[in-house]
Amino acid sequence: MGEWLVGVVGVVLLVSLFLPWFDQQSGWESFAVTDVIVAVVAAGALALLVVTARFPSASPAVAYEALLTLVGTAVFVIVAIRLLSPPGDVVGRGAGAWLGLLASAGVVAASLTAMRDERLSRPGRLTDSSGVPVSAPREVEALPAPPAASS
């Protein structure tokens, strides 16, 4: 569920760039580089869905979520600074700017939620590490203890 939430918030972040940010200018028209950074994070949030679907193990997705959390936090700070200190002689802030701030915070929160979303199987329903049902639990091989070291 967390990965879907990250994807949805990524779409909202990308859409916010097309809405008015400052003085009826879209996010694409208002910035020189910030818009590209925000778009990369939005695309990265959408790419998480592909990473999660592509790999049978949860490890790559969790690593990607950790990276997305870090980069998303940086973008949230950049967007917040841009809202506090708008470019040029801007008078008003549009809905896109506030939506971009909320969506960038949402990317961070959803990524953190997705990282924590590693649930155990329901009682009576056995699954492997990727969530695929299995008929029996894996056998754990018992190994003998190593010999005691002599002094």
mmCIF file of C-alpha atoms in Angstrom:
data_model
loop_
_atom_site.group_PDB
_atom_site.id
_atom_site.type_symbol
_atom_site.label_atom_id
_atom_site.label_comp_id
_atom_site.label_asym_id
_atom_site.label_seq_id
_atom_site.Cartn_x
_atom_site.Cartn_y
_atom_site.Cartn_z
ATOM 1 C CA MET A 1 0.000 0.000 0.000
ATOM 2 C CA GLY A 2 2.859 2.362 0.790
ATOM 3 C CA GLU A 3 4.291 2.088 -2.708
ATOM 4 C CA TRP A 4 0.907 2.987 -4.241
ATOM 5 C CA LEU A 5 0.706 5.987 -1.937
ATOM 6 C CA VAL A 6 4.171 7.120 -3.069
ATOM 7 C CA GLY A 7 3.067 6.767 -6.701
ATOM 8 C CA VAL A 8 -0.114 8.791 -6.184
ATOM 9 C CA VAL A 9 1.758 11.564 -4.375
ATOM 10 C CA GLY A 10 4.344 11.539 -7.172
ATOM 11 C CA VAL A 11 1.590 12.164 -9.724
ATOM 12 C CA VAL A 12 0.226 15.023 -7.585
ATOM 13 C CA LEU A 13 3.732 16.522 -7.366
ATOM 14 C CA LEU A 14 4.145 16.321 -11.133
ATOM 15 C CA VAL A 15 0.693 17.859 -11.744
ATOM 16 C CA SER A 16 1.527 20.708 -9.355
ATOM 17 C CA LEU A 17 4.265 21.847 -11.755
ATOM 18 C CA PHE A 18 1.607 22.596 -14.378
ATOM 19 C CA LEU A 19 -0.492 24.715 -11.992
ATOM 20 C CA PRO A 20 0.211 28.385 -11.142
ATOM 21 C CA TRP A 21 3.020 28.763 -8.590
ATOM 22 C CA PHE A 22 3.901 32.467 -8.635
ATOM 23 C CA ASP A 23 1.903 35.292 -10.258
ATOM 24 C CA GLN A 24 -0.044 32.915 -12.534
ATOM 25 C CA GLN A 25 3.144 31.304 -13.851
ATOM 26 C CA SER A 26 3.333 27.521 -13.739
ATOM 27 C CA GLY A 27 6.098 25.736 -11.889
ATOM 28 C CA TRP A 28 7.838 25.185 -15.225
ATOM 29 C CA GLU A 29 7.836 28.937 -15.973
ATOM 30 C CA SER A 30 8.758 30.088 -12.469
ATOM 31 C CA PHE A 31 12.047 28.273 -11.997
ATOM 32 C CA ALA A 32 15.289 27.641 -13.802
ATOM 33 C CA VAL A 33 16.447 24.377 -12.175
ATOM 34 C CA THR A 34 14.084 23.718 -9.275
ATOM 35 C CA ASP A 35 11.318 22.560 -11.607
ATOM 36 C CA VAL A 36 13.569 19.860 -13.071
ATOM 37 C CA ILE A 37 14.599 18.649 -9.608
ATOM 38 C CA VAL A 38 10.963 18.459 -8.511
ATOM 39 C CA ALA A 39 10.041 16.607 -11.720
ATOM 40 C CA VAL A 40 12.869 14.098 -11.177
ATOM 41 C CA VAL A 41 11.594 13.331 -7.673
ATOM 42 C CA ALA A 42 8.032 12.989 -8.993
ATOM 43 C CA ALA A 43 9.258 10.582 -11.686
ATOM 44 C CA GLY A 44 11.291 8.738 -9.055
ATOM 45 C CA ALA A 45 8.177 8.313 -6.959
ATOM 46 C CA LEU A 46 6.407 6.775 -9.933
ATOM 47 C CA ALA A 47 9.421 4.573 -10.686
ATOM 48 C CA LEU A 48 9.079 3.031 -7.217
ATOM 49 C CA LEU A 49 6.010 1.184 -8.482
ATOM 50 C CA VAL A 50 8.121 -0.353 -11.259
ATOM 51 C CA VAL A 51 10.944 -1.288 -8.875
ATOM 52 C CA THR A 52 8.492 -2.908 -6.474
ATOM 53 C CA ALA A 53 6.774 -4.855 -9.260
ATOM 54 C CA ARG A 54 10.012 -5.874 -10.990
ATOM 55 C CA PHE A 55 11.918 -7.496 -8.136
ATOM 56 C CA PRO A 56 10.556 -10.486 -6.188
ATOM 57 C CA SER A 57 12.459 -9.492 -3.062
ATOM 58 C CA ALA A 58 11.553 -6.460 -0.979
ATOM 59 C CA SER A 59 15.201 -5.410 -0.586
ATOM 60 C CA PRO A 60 15.599 -3.296 -3.774
ATOM 61 C CA ALA A 61 12.309 -1.502 -3.116
ATOM 62 C CA VAL A 62 13.255 -0.717 0.490
ATOM 63 C CA ALA A 63 16.655 0.610 -0.631
ATOM 64 C CA TYR A 64 14.949 2.725 -3.307
ATOM 65 C CA GLU A 65 12.454 4.018 -0.736
ATOM 66 C CA ALA A 66 15.318 5.040 1.550
ATOM 67 C CA LEU A 67 16.970 6.955 -1.297
ATOM 68 C CA LEU A 68 13.646 8.534 -2.276
ATOM 69 C CA THR A 69 13.109 9.629 1.329
ATOM 70 C CA LEU A 70 16.493 11.341 1.379
ATOM 71 C CA VAL A 71 16.078 13.085 -1.980
ATOM 72 C CA GLY A 72 12.425 13.879 -1.255
ATOM 73 C CA THR A 73 13.438 15.595 1.983
ATOM 74 C CA ALA A 74 15.889 17.771 0.058
ATOM 75 C CA VAL A 75 13.171 18.693 -2.457
ATOM 76 C CA PHE A 76 10.743 19.510 0.351
ATOM 77 C CA VAL A 77 13.326 21.903 1.819
ATOM 78 C CA ILE A 78 13.971 23.477 -1.598
ATOM 79 C CA VAL A 79 10.245 23.997 -2.253
ATOM 80 C CA ALA A 80 9.719 25.418 1.259
ATOM 81 C CA ILE A 81 12.593 27.868 0.767
ATOM 82 C CA ARG A 82 11.161 28.885 -2.622
ATOM 83 C CA LEU A 83 7.793 29.564 -1.016
ATOM 84 C CA LEU A 84 9.381 31.671 1.719
ATOM 85 C CA SER A 85 11.679 33.476 -0.701
ATOM 86 C CA PRO A 86 10.013 33.552 -4.134
ATOM 87 C CA PRO A 87 12.023 34.412 -7.244
ATOM 88 C CA GLY A 88 12.218 38.019 -8.444
ATOM 89 C CA ASP A 89 9.477 40.499 -7.658
ATOM 90 C CA VAL A 90 6.702 37.944 -7.163
ATOM 91 C CA VAL A 91 3.584 39.177 -5.400
ATOM 92 C CA GLY A 92 1.332 36.126 -5.076
ATOM 93 C CA ARG A 93 1.679 32.423 -4.597
ATOM 94 C CA GLY A 94 -0.651 30.123 -6.491
ATOM 95 C CA ALA A 95 -2.300 26.825 -5.654
ATOM 96 C CA GLY A 96 0.451 24.887 -7.431
ATOM 97 C CA ALA A 97 3.063 26.159 -5.005
ATOM 98 C CA TRP A 98 1.107 25.007 -1.965
ATOM 99 C CA LEU A 99 0.192 21.725 -3.639
ATOM 100 C CA GLY A 100 3.865 21.216 -4.526
ATOM 101 C CA LEU A 101 4.856 21.791 -0.900
ATOM 102 C CA LEU A 102 2.249 19.325 0.369
ATOM 103 C CA ALA A 103 3.080 16.747 -2.308
ATOM 104 C CA SER A 104 6.827 16.958 -1.632
ATOM 105 C CA ALA A 105 6.118 16.395 2.059
ATOM 106 C CA GLY A 106 3.811 13.577 0.995
ATOM 107 C CA VAL A 107 6.610 11.881 -0.959
ATOM 108 C CA VAL A 108 8.731 11.824 2.189
ATOM 109 C CA ALA A 109 5.913 10.606 4.429
ATOM 110 C CA ALA A 110 4.729 7.977 1.933
ATOM 111 C CA SER A 111 8.287 6.711 1.374
ATOM 112 C CA LEU A 112 8.753 6.320 5.108
ATOM 113 C CA THR A 113 5.415 4.501 5.300
ATOM 114 C CA ALA A 114 6.385 2.211 2.422
ATOM 115 C CA MET A 115 9.678 1.318 4.136
ATOM 116 C CA ARG A 116 7.820 0.260 7.269
ATOM 117 C CA ASP A 117 5.212 -1.713 5.335
ATOM 118 C CA GLU A 118 6.815 -5.147 5.586
ATOM 119 C CA ARG A 119 4.060 -7.248 7.100
ATOM 120 C CA LEU A 120 4.075 -10.818 8.246
ATOM 121 C CA SER A 121 1.705 -13.319 6.659
ATOM 122 C CA ARG A 122 -1.762 -13.679 8.096
ATOM 123 C CA PRO A 123 -2.114 -16.562 10.560
ATOM 124 C CA GLY A 124 -2.700 -19.795 8.657
ATOM 125 C CA ARG A 125 -1.550 -18.309 5.319
ATOM 126 C CA LEU A 126 2.071 -19.048 4.476
ATOM 127 C CA THR A 127 3.931 -16.837 2.004
ATOM 128 C CA ASP A 128 7.514 -16.415 0.885
ATOM 129 C CA SER A 129 9.440 -13.135 1.262
ATOM 130 C CA SER A 130 7.728 -11.652 -1.800
ATOM 131 C CA GLY A 131 4.191 -12.426 -0.570
ATOM 132 C CA VAL A 132 3.560 -15.379 -2.895
ATOM 133 C CA PRO A 133 1.599 -18.168 -1.173
ATOM 134 C CA VAL A 134 3.560 -21.374 -0.429
ATOM 135 C CA SER A 135 2.297 -24.784 0.623
ATOM 136 C CA ALA A 136 4.731 -25.334 3.494
ATOM 137 C CA PRO A 137 7.255 -23.283 5.426
ATOM 138 C CA ARG A 138 10.887 -23.566 4.384
ATOM 139 C CA GLU A 139 12.914 -26.043 6.346
ATOM 140 C CA VAL A 140 15.664 -24.584 8.413
ATOM 141 C CA GLU A 141 18.782 -26.697 8.342
ATOM 142 C CA ALA A 142 20.211 -27.334 11.794
ATOM 143 C CA LEU A 143 23.983 -27.080 11.837
ATOM 144 C CA PRO A 144 26.177 -28.504 14.579
ATOM 145 C CA ALA A 145 27.908 -26.104 16.892
ATOM 146 C CA PRO A 146 31.540 -25.361 16.030
ATOM 147 C CA PRO A 147 34.148 -27.165 18.098
ATOM 148 C CA ALA A 148 35.385 -25.393 21.189
ATOM 149 C CA ALA A 149 38.675 -23.615 20.745
ATOM 150 C CA SER A 150 41.512 -24.990 22.826
ATOM 151 C CA SER A 151 43.795 -22.615 24.621
#
